[in-house]
Coordinates of N, CA and C in Angstrom, one line a residue:
M13 N 11.7 42.9 0.2 CA 11.6 44.2 0.2 C 11.8 44.0 -1.3
T14 N 10.7 44.5 -2.3 CA 10.7 44.4 -3.9 C 11.1 46.3 -4.2
N15 N 11.8 46.2 -5.1 CA 11.7 47.5 -5.7 C 11.9 47.3 -7.6
A16 N 11.0 47.4 -8.0 CA 10.7 47.5 -9.8 C 11.1 49.0 -10.3
D17 N 12.1 48.9 -10.6 CA 12.4 50.4 -11.8 C 12.8 49.6 -13.3
A18 N 12.5 50.8 -14.4 CA 13.0 50.5 -15.7 C 14.5 50.7 -15.6
L19 N 15.0 50.1 -16.1 CA 16.2 50.3 -16.3 C 16.7 51.1 -17.6
P20 N 17.7 52.1 -18.3 CA 18.2 52.5 -19.2 C 17.8 51.8 -20.4
Q21 N 17.3 52.0 -21.4 CA 16.7 51.3 -22.6 C 18.3 51.8 -23.6
S22 N 18.5 50.9 -24.0 CA 20.1 51.2 -25.4 C 19.1 51.5 -26.3
S23 N 19.4 52.4 -27.2 CA 19.1 52.8 -28.4 C 19.5 51.8 -29.4
S24 N 20.9 51.4 -29.3 CA 21.2 50.5 -30.1 C 20.5 49.0 -30.2
E25 N 19.5 48.6 -29.2 CA 19.3 47.9 -29.8 C 17.8 47.3 -29.1
P26 N 17.1 47.1 -30.5 CA 15.9 47.6 -30.5 C 15.5 46.4 -29.7
Q27 N 15.6 44.8 -29.6 CA 14.9 44.0 -28.7 C 14.6 44.9 -27.4
Q28 N 16.0 45.2 -27.1 CA 15.6 45.3 -25.3 C 14.8 46.5 -25.3
Q29 N 14.3 47.2 -26.1 CA 13.8 48.8 -25.9 C 12.3 48.1 -25.8
Q30 N 12.3 46.7 -26.2 CA 10.8 46.8 -26.1 C 10.6 45.8 -24.7
Q31 N 11.0 45.1 -24.4 CA 11.8 44.6 -22.7 C 11.5 45.7 -21.9
Q32 N 10.9 45.5 -20.6 CA 11.2 46.1 -19.5 C 12.1 45.1 -18.6
H33 N 12.7 46.0 -17.6 CA 13.6 45.4 -16.8 C 13.5 45.6 -15.2
H34 N 13.5 44.8 -14.8 CA 13.1 45.2 -13.1 C 14.3 44.4 -11.7
D35 N 14.3 45.0 -11.3 CA 15.6 44.8 -10.0 C 14.7 44.6 -9.0
D36 N 14.8 43.6 -8.2 CA 14.5 43.0 -6.8 C 15.7 43.3 -5.7
L37 N 15.4 43.8 -5.3 CA 15.7 44.5 -3.8 C 15.4 43.4 -2.8
I38 N 16.7 42.1 -2.2 CA 16.1 41.2 -1.8 C 16.2 41.2 -0.5
H39 N 17.6 42.0 -0.6 CA 18.1 42.0 1.3 C 18.4 42.9 1.1
A40 N 18.9 43.6 2.3 CA 19.9 44.6 3.0 C 20.1 44.8 4.3
S41 N 21.4 44.7 4.4 CA 21.6 44.8 5.9 C 22.6 45.3 6.1
N42 N 22.5 45.8 7.2 CA 23.1 47.1 7.7 C 23.6 48.7 6.2
A43 N 22.6 48.3 5.3 CA 23.1 49.3 4.0 C 22.9 50.7 4.1
D44 N 21.9 50.8 5.3 CA 21.7 52.6 5.8 C 22.4 53.3 6.5
Q45 N 23.9 52.0 6.7 CA 24.8 53.0 7.8 C 25.7 53.6 6.5
V46 N 26.4 54.4 7.1 CA 27.3 55.2 6.3 C 28.5 54.5 6.1
H47 N 28.5 54.3 4.6 CA 29.6 53.8 4.1 C 30.6 54.8 2.9
T48 N 31.9 54.8 2.9 CA 32.6 55.3 1.8 C 32.9 55.1 0.8
R49 N 32.8 54.2 0.5 CA 32.5 53.3 -1.3 C 31.5 52.5 -1.4
L50 N 30.9 52.3 -2.2 CA 30.2 51.1 -2.9 C 30.5 49.9 -3.6
V51 N 31.0 49.0 -3.3 CA 31.9 48.0 -3.9 C 30.5 46.9 -4.5
A52 N 30.5 46.9 -5.9 CA 29.9 45.8 -6.7 C 30.3 44.8 -7.3
I53 N 29.9 43.9 -6.4 CA 30.7 42.8 -7.2 C 29.2 42.1 -8.0
A54 N 29.4 41.2 -8.8 CA 28.7 40.0 -9.9 C 29.1 39.2 -9.7
V55 N 27.6 38.1 -9.7 CA 27.7 36.9 -9.1 C 27.0 36.3 -10.2
D56 N 27.4 34.6 -10.9 CA 26.9 33.8 -12.0 C 26.2 32.5 -11.4
G57 N 27.0 32.6 -10.2 CA 27.3 30.8 -9.6 C 27.8 30.2 -10.4
S58 N 28.6 30.2 -11.8 CA 29.8 29.8 -11.7 C 31.3 29.7 -10.4
K59 N 31.6 28.9 -11.0 CA 32.9 28.9 -9.3 C 33.7 30.0 -10.0
H60 N 33.9 30.3 -10.8 CA 34.9 32.0 -11.3 C 34.0 33.3 -10.6
S61 N 33.2 33.6 -10.6 CA 32.3 34.1 -9.5 C 32.2 34.3 -9.0
E62 N 32.6 33.0 -8.0 CA 32.6 32.7 -7.0 C 34.8 33.0 -6.3
Y63 N 34.5 32.5 -7.2 CA 36.5 33.0 -6.7 C 36.8 34.4 -7.1
A64 N 36.3 35.3 -7.7 CA 35.7 36.5 -7.7 C 35.2 37.2 -6.1
F65 N 34.3 36.8 -6.4 CA 33.6 37.0 -4.8 C 34.6 36.5 -3.6
N66 N 35.2 35.6 -3.7 CA 36.0 35.3 -2.4 C 37.4 36.1 -2.5
W67 N 37.4 36.7 -3.7 CA 39.0 37.4 -3.7 C 38.6 38.8 -3.3
A68 N 37.3 39.1 -4.0 CA 37.5 40.7 -3.0 C 36.9 40.9 -1.9
V69 N 36.3 39.8 -0.8 CA 35.8 39.7 0.0 C 37.5 39.8 0.8
K70 N 38.6 39.1 0.9 CA 39.0 38.7 1.2 C 40.2 40.0 0.8
H71 N 40.2 40.6 -0.3 CA 41.4 41.5 -0.6 C 41.1 43.1 -0.9
F72 N 39.9 43.3 -0.6 CA 39.3 44.2 -1.5 C 38.4 45.3 -0.8
V73 N 37.6 44.6 -0.2 CA 36.3 44.9 0.9 C 36.6 45.3 2.2
R74 N 36.6 46.5 2.4 CA 36.6 46.8 3.8 C 35.2 47.0 4.7
P75 N 35.0 46.2 5.0 CA 33.8 45.9 6.0 C 33.3 47.0 7.0
E76 N 34.4 47.5 7.4 CA 34.0 48.8 8.3 C 33.6 50.4 8.0
S77 N 33.8 50.1 6.1 CA 33.3 51.2 5.6 C 32.8 50.7 4.2
D78 N 32.6 50.1 3.6 CA 32.1 49.8 2.2 C 30.7 49.4 2.5
L79 N 30.0 49.5 1.2 CA 29.0 49.1 1.4 C 28.8 47.8 0.4
L80 N 28.7 46.4 0.4 CA 28.5 45.4 -1.0 C 27.4 45.5 -1.2
L81 N 27.5 45.5 -2.9 CA 26.5 45.6 -3.3 C 26.4 44.0 -4.5
I82 N 25.4 42.8 -4.4 CA 26.1 42.0 -5.1 C 24.9 42.0 -5.9
V83 N 25.3 41.7 -7.1 CA 24.6 41.7 -8.2 C 24.7 40.4 -9.0
H84 N 23.0 40.2 -8.9 CA 23.0 38.6 -10.2 C 21.8 39.1 -11.3
A85 N 22.2 39.0 -12.9 CA 21.5 39.2 -13.5 C 20.6 38.2 -14.1
R86 N 19.8 38.0 -14.1 CA 18.8 36.3 -14.7 C 18.4 36.3 -16.1
P87 N 18.6 36.0 -16.7 CA 18.1 35.9 -17.6 C 16.5 36.6 -18.5
V88 N 16.5 37.0 -19.8 CA 15.0 37.7 -19.9 C 14.4 36.4 -20.9
V89 N 13.0 35.7 -20.9 CA 12.6 34.6 -21.0 C 11.9 35.0 -22.3
N90 N 12.7 34.5 -23.2 CA 12.0 34.7 -24.6 C 11.6 33.3 -25.7
L91 N 10.6 33.5 -25.3 CA 10.0 31.9 -25.7 C 9.3 31.8 -27.6
P92 N 9.4 32.3 -28.3 CA 8.9 32.8 -29.5 C 9.1 31.3 -30.2
F93 N 10.0 30.4 -30.2 CA 9.3 29.2 -30.8 C 9.6 28.1 -30.0
R94 N 9.3 28.0 -28.6 CA 9.8 27.8 -27.6 C 8.4 26.8 -27.8
R95 N 7.7 25.2 -27.7 CA 6.4 24.7 -27.9 C 6.1 24.2 -26.3
T96 N 4.8 24.6 -26.0 CA 4.5 24.8 -24.2 C 4.1 23.3 -24.4
P97 N 3.9 23.2 -22.8 CA 2.5 21.9 -22.3 C 1.4 22.4 -23.0
P98 N 0.5 21.2 -23.7 CA -0.6 21.3 -24.0 C -2.0 22.1 -23.0
Q99 N -1.7 22.0 -22.0 CA -3.0 23.2 -21.4 C -2.4 24.6 -20.9
T100 N -1.5 24.9 -21.2 CA -0.5 26.0 -21.5 C -0.4 27.3 -22.4
S101 N -0.9 28.8 -21.4 CA 0.1 29.5 -23.4 C 1.1 30.1 -23.1
N102 N 2.2 30.4 -24.4 CA 3.5 30.7 -24.3 C 3.3 31.8 -22.9
S103 N 2.6 33.0 -22.6 CA 2.6 33.8 -21.4 C 3.0 33.3 -20.2
T104 N 1.7 32.3 -20.2 CA 1.8 31.6 -18.6 C 3.1 31.1 -18.8
F105 N 3.6 30.2 -19.6 CA 4.6 29.4 -19.8 C 5.9 30.6 -19.2
A106 N 5.6 31.1 -20.0 CA 7.1 32.6 -20.2 C 7.0 32.9 -18.3
T107 N 6.0 33.3 -17.6 CA 6.1 33.8 -16.4 C 6.6 32.6 -15.4
D108 N 5.8 31.3 -15.7 CA 6.3 30.4 -14.5 C 7.5 30.3 -14.7
V109 N 8.8 30.2 -15.9 CA 10.2 30.2 -16.4 C 10.6 31.3 -15.6
E110 N 10.4 32.7 -15.6 CA 10.4 33.6 -15.0 C 10.4 33.3 -13.5
E111 N 9.1 33.2 -13.2 CA 9.6 33.4 -11.3 C 10.4 32.2 -10.9
F112 N 10.7 31.0 -11.5 CA 11.8 30.0 -11.2 C 12.8 30.7 -11.4
D113 N 13.0 31.1 -12.3 CA 15.0 32.1 -12.3 C 14.7 33.1 -11.3
R114 N 13.6 34.1 -10.8 CA 13.7 34.6 -9.9 C 14.1 34.2 -8.4
K115 N 13.3 33.0 -8.2 CA 13.1 32.3 -7.1 C 15.1 31.6 -7.0
E116 N 15.7 31.3 -8.5 CA 17.2 30.6 -7.8 C 18.2 31.8 -8.3
S117 N 17.1 32.4 -8.9 CA 18.6 34.3 -8.8 C 18.4 34.7 -7.0
H118 N 17.3 34.4 -6.6 CA 17.5 34.9 -4.9 C 18.4 34.5 -4.1
E119 N 17.6 33.1 -4.6 CA 18.7 31.8 -4.0 C 20.4 32.0 -3.5
L120 N 20.3 32.0 -4.9 CA 21.6 32.3 -5.1 C 22.7 33.6 -4.6
L121 N 22.0 35.2 -4.4 CA 22.5 36.0 -3.7 C 22.8 35.6 -2.3
H122 N 21.7 35.2 -1.5 CA 21.3 35.2 -0.3 C 22.4 33.6 0.2
K123 N 22.9 32.4 -0.9 CA 23.9 32.2 -0.5 C 25.3 32.6 -0.5
F124 N 25.7 33.8 -1.6 CA 26.6 34.4 -1.4 C 26.9 35.3 0.1
A125 N 25.5 35.7 0.4 CA 25.6 36.4 1.4 C 26.0 35.5 2.7
A126 N 25.0 34.7 2.6 CA 25.8 34.1 4.0 C 26.7 33.2 4.1
S127 N 28.0 33.5 2.9 CA 29.6 33.1 3.1 C 30.5 33.9 3.5
L128 N 29.9 35.2 4.1 CA 30.3 36.5 4.0 C 31.6 35.8 5.5
P129 N 32.4 36.4 5.8 CA 32.9 35.7 7.4 C 31.9 36.4 8.7
G130 N 31.9 35.8 8.9 CA 30.8 35.5 10.8 C 31.4 37.2 11.6
D131 N 33.0 37.4 11.2 CA 33.2 37.9 12.5 C 33.8 39.5 12.2
K132 N 32.7 39.6 11.2 CA 32.9 40.9 10.7 C 31.4 41.4 10.2
K133 N 30.4 42.7 10.9 CA 29.9 43.1 10.2 C 30.0 43.9 9.0
Y134 N 29.4 43.3 7.5 CA 28.6 43.9 6.6 C 27.7 44.8 6.7
K135 N 27.9 45.8 5.2 CA 26.9 46.2 5.0 C 26.6 46.0 3.6
V136 N 25.7 45.1 3.9 CA 25.2 44.5 2.4 C 23.6 44.6 1.5
R137 N 24.0 45.0 0.3 CA 22.6 44.7 -0.4 C 22.8 44.0 -1.5
L138 N 21.5 43.0 -2.1 CA 21.7 41.8 -2.3 C 20.7 42.6 -3.8
V139 N 21.1 42.3 -4.8 CA 19.8 43.0 -6.2 C 19.8 41.5 -7.1
S140 N 19.1 41.7 -7.4 CA 18.7 40.7 -9.0 C 17.9 41.4 -9.8
T141 N 18.8 41.6 -11.5 CA 18.2 42.1 -11.4 C 18.2 41.2 -13.1
L142 N 16.8 41.5 -14.2 CA 16.3 40.9 -15.1 C 16.9 40.8 -17.0
G143 N 17.6 40.9 -17.3 CA 18.5 41.3 -18.6 C 19.6 40.7 -18.8
D144 N 19.6 40.8 -19.8 CA 21.1 40.4 -20.7 C 22.5 41.0 -19.9
P145 N 23.2 40.1 -19.5 CA 23.9 40.1 -18.0 C 24.8 41.7 -18.4
R146 N 25.6 41.7 -19.5 CA 26.6 43.0 -20.0 C 25.8 44.2 -20.1
E147 N 24.2 44.4 -19.9 CA 23.8 45.5 -20.1 C 22.8 45.8 -19.2
A148 N 23.1 45.0 -17.9 CA 22.1 44.7 -17.1 C 23.3 45.2 -15.6
I149 N 24.1 44.7 -15.9 CA 24.9 45.1 -14.6 C 25.8 45.8 -14.9
A150 N 25.9 46.7 -16.5 CA 26.7 47.7 -16.4 C 25.7 49.0 -16.2
A151 N 24.0 48.4 -16.3 CA 22.9 49.9 -16.0 C 22.4 50.0 -14.3
K152 N 22.9 48.7 -13.6 CA 22.7 48.5 -12.5 C 24.2 49.6 -11.4
V153 N 25.4 49.3 -12.0 CA 25.8 50.0 -11.2 C 26.1 51.3 -11.4
E154 N 26.1 51.9 -12.6 CA 25.5 53.0 -12.8 C 24.5 53.5 -12.2
S155 N 23.4 53.5 -12.0 CA 22.6 53.5 -11.2 C 22.7 53.5 -10.0
E156 N 23.1 52.9 -9.6 CA 23.7 52.6 -8.1 C 24.6 53.6 -7.6
K157 N 25.4 54.0 -8.7 CA 26.6 55.0 -8.5 C 28.0 54.2 -7.6
A158 N 28.2 52.8 -7.9 CA 29.2 51.8 -7.4 C 30.3 52.7 -7.9
D159 N 31.5 52.6 -6.9 CA 32.5 53.2 -7.2 C 34.0 51.9 -7.8
V160 N 33.2 51.0 -7.6 CA 33.9 49.9 -8.2 C 32.6 48.5 -8.5
L161 N 33.3 48.0 -10.1 CA 32.6 46.0 -9.9 C 33.7 45.4 -9.9
I162 N 33.7 44.4 -9.2 CA 34.5 43.7 -9.6 C 33.5 42.4 -9.7
V163 N 33.8 41.7 -11.0 CA 33.5 40.4 -11.6 C 34.8 39.3 -12.0
G164 N 34.2 37.8 -12.1 CA 35.4 36.7 -12.5 C 35.4 36.2 -13.8
S165 N 36.2 35.7 -14.5 CA 36.1 35.7 -15.7 C 36.1 34.1 -16.0
H166 N 35.6 33.6 -17.0 CA 35.6 32.3 -17.2 C 36.7 31.7 -18.0
G167 N 37.6 32.1 -18.4 CA 38.9 31.8 -18.7 C 38.7 31.7 -20.4
R168 N 37.3 32.0 -21.2 CA 37.3 31.2 -22.6 C 38.8 31.7 -23.6
G169 N 38.8 30.8 -24.2 CA 40.3 31.4 -25.1 C 39.8 32.4 -26.4
L170 N 40.3 32.6 -27.1 CA 39.9 33.7 -28.2 C 39.1 33.3 -28.8
V171 N 38.7 32.2 -29.8 CA 38.0 31.6 -30.2 C 36.2 31.6 -30.1
R172 N 36.2 31.0 -28.9 CA 35.2 31.3 -27.8 C 34.4 32.7 -27.1
K173 N 35.3 33.4 -26.8 CA 35.4 34.2 -26.7 C 34.5 35.2 -27.8
A174 N 35.3 35.3 -28.9 CA 34.9 35.9 -30.1 C 33.3 35.0 -30.3
L175 N 32.9 34.3 -30.4 CA 31.7 33.2 -30.6 C 30.7 33.4 -29.2
L176 N 31.2 33.4 -28.2 CA 30.0 33.3 -26.9 C 30.3 34.9 -26.3
G177 N 30.7 35.7 -26.8 CA 30.8 37.1 -25.7 C 31.4 36.7 -24.8
S178 N 31.7 38.1 -23.8 CA 32.5 37.6 -22.5 C 31.8 39.1 -21.7
V179 N 31.0 38.4 -20.8 CA 30.7 39.6 -20.0 C 31.8 40.5 -19.4
S180 N 33.2 39.8 -18.6 CA 33.4 40.8 -18.3 C 34.5 41.4 -19.0
D181 N 34.9 41.3 -20.2 CA 35.0 42.0 -21.3 C 34.6 43.2 -21.7
H182 N 33.0 43.0 -21.8 CA 32.0 43.8 -22.0 C 32.4 44.9 -21.3
L183 N 32.2 44.3 -20.0 CA 31.9 45.3 -18.8 C 33.3 46.5 -18.4
V184 N 34.1 45.4 -18.7 CA 35.5 46.3 -19.1 C 35.4 47.3 -19.6
K185 N 34.9 47.4 -20.6 CA 35.1 48.8 -21.9 C 33.7 49.1 -21.7
H186 N 32.7 49.2 -21.3 CA 31.2 49.4 -21.4 C 31.0 50.2 -19.9
A187 N 31.3 49.6 -18.6 CA 30.9 50.0 -17.5 C 31.0 51.8 -17.4
A188 N 30.5 52.2 -15.9 CA 31.3 53.7 -15.9 C 31.8 53.7 -14.9
V189 N 32.1 52.5 -14.6 CA 33.3 52.8 -12.9 C 34.1 51.2 -13.3
P190 N 35.2 51.8 -13.0 CA 36.4 50.6 -12.7 C 36.2 49.3 -12.2
V191 N 36.5 48.8 -13.3 CA 36.1 47.0 -13.3 C 37.9 46.0 -12.9
I192 N 37.3 45.3 -11.9 CA 38.4 44.4 -11.4 C 38.3 43.1 -12.4
V193 N 38.7 42.2 -12.9 CA 38.6 40.8 -13.5 C 39.3 40.3 -12.6
A194 N 38.6 39.4 -11.8 CA 39.5 38.6 -10.8 C 39.6 37.0 -11.2
R195 N 41.0 36.8 -12.2 CA 40.7 35.1 -12.7 C 41.7 34.6 -11.7
S196 N 40.7 33.0 -12.1 CA 41.4 32.1 -10.9 C 42.7 31.6 -12.0
E197 N 43.5 30.6 -11.3 CA 44.5 30.0 -11.6 C 43.6 29.1 -13.0
A198 N 42.9 28.4 -12.6 CA 41.8 27.5 -13.5 C 41.7 28.4 -14.8
A199 N 41.5 29.4 -14.6 CA 41.1 30.1 -15.6 C 41.9 30.9 -16.2
E200 N 43.0 30.9 -15.7 CA 44.2 31.7 -16.5 C 45.2 30.5 -17.5
K201 N 44.9 29.0 -16.4 CA 45.7 28.0 -17.0 C 44.7 27.9 -18.7
H202 N 42.8 27.7 -18.6 CA 42.4 27.6 -19.6 C 42.7 28.4 -20.6
T203 N 42.7 29.6 -20.6 CA 43.2 30.5 -21.6 C 44.3 30.0 -22.5
A204 N 45.5 30.0 -21.8 CA 46.5 29.8 -22.2 C 46.1 28.3 -22.9
N205 N 45.4 27.6 -22.7 CA 45.4 26.4 -23.8 C 44.7 26.4 -24.8

């Protein structure tokens, strides 16, 4: 099942205005059943997002009444200065890289869905979205009318956070829904150092 739709554009970011964002609904299991909450969990393949996912499943998600929306934001392929192999054009190379990223994203989402405890019947929707994770995830949870978003934290110190930015910090400040940041002990120790 594929559903491509344009996400809202931010007028403050001209580069994003030029890009079209697409979402892939890659799996829905029991998603049409009645639910009382839509719980979104953003994943990125790191041990920190795995911790947040497992924490959410164990402590927050109610399988009997929640719809679980697992979201992964894959990067936009931007190749203005990248050299391409001799017999390819930048657009062909970018398309190949984008397709590779899409497949990896789908595999990642299926891996998380497969890790759900088998003794309970979960209502699940898997969505791979294209764009900067901070903006794409915020837009997706708003468009889906999620009740809450759960994310992990890489536990970056203040300097690295200032230089690299933090997806979880951005989402806490800008998402239209409440955000729970599940931090592992390793992230806590790393931040303290």
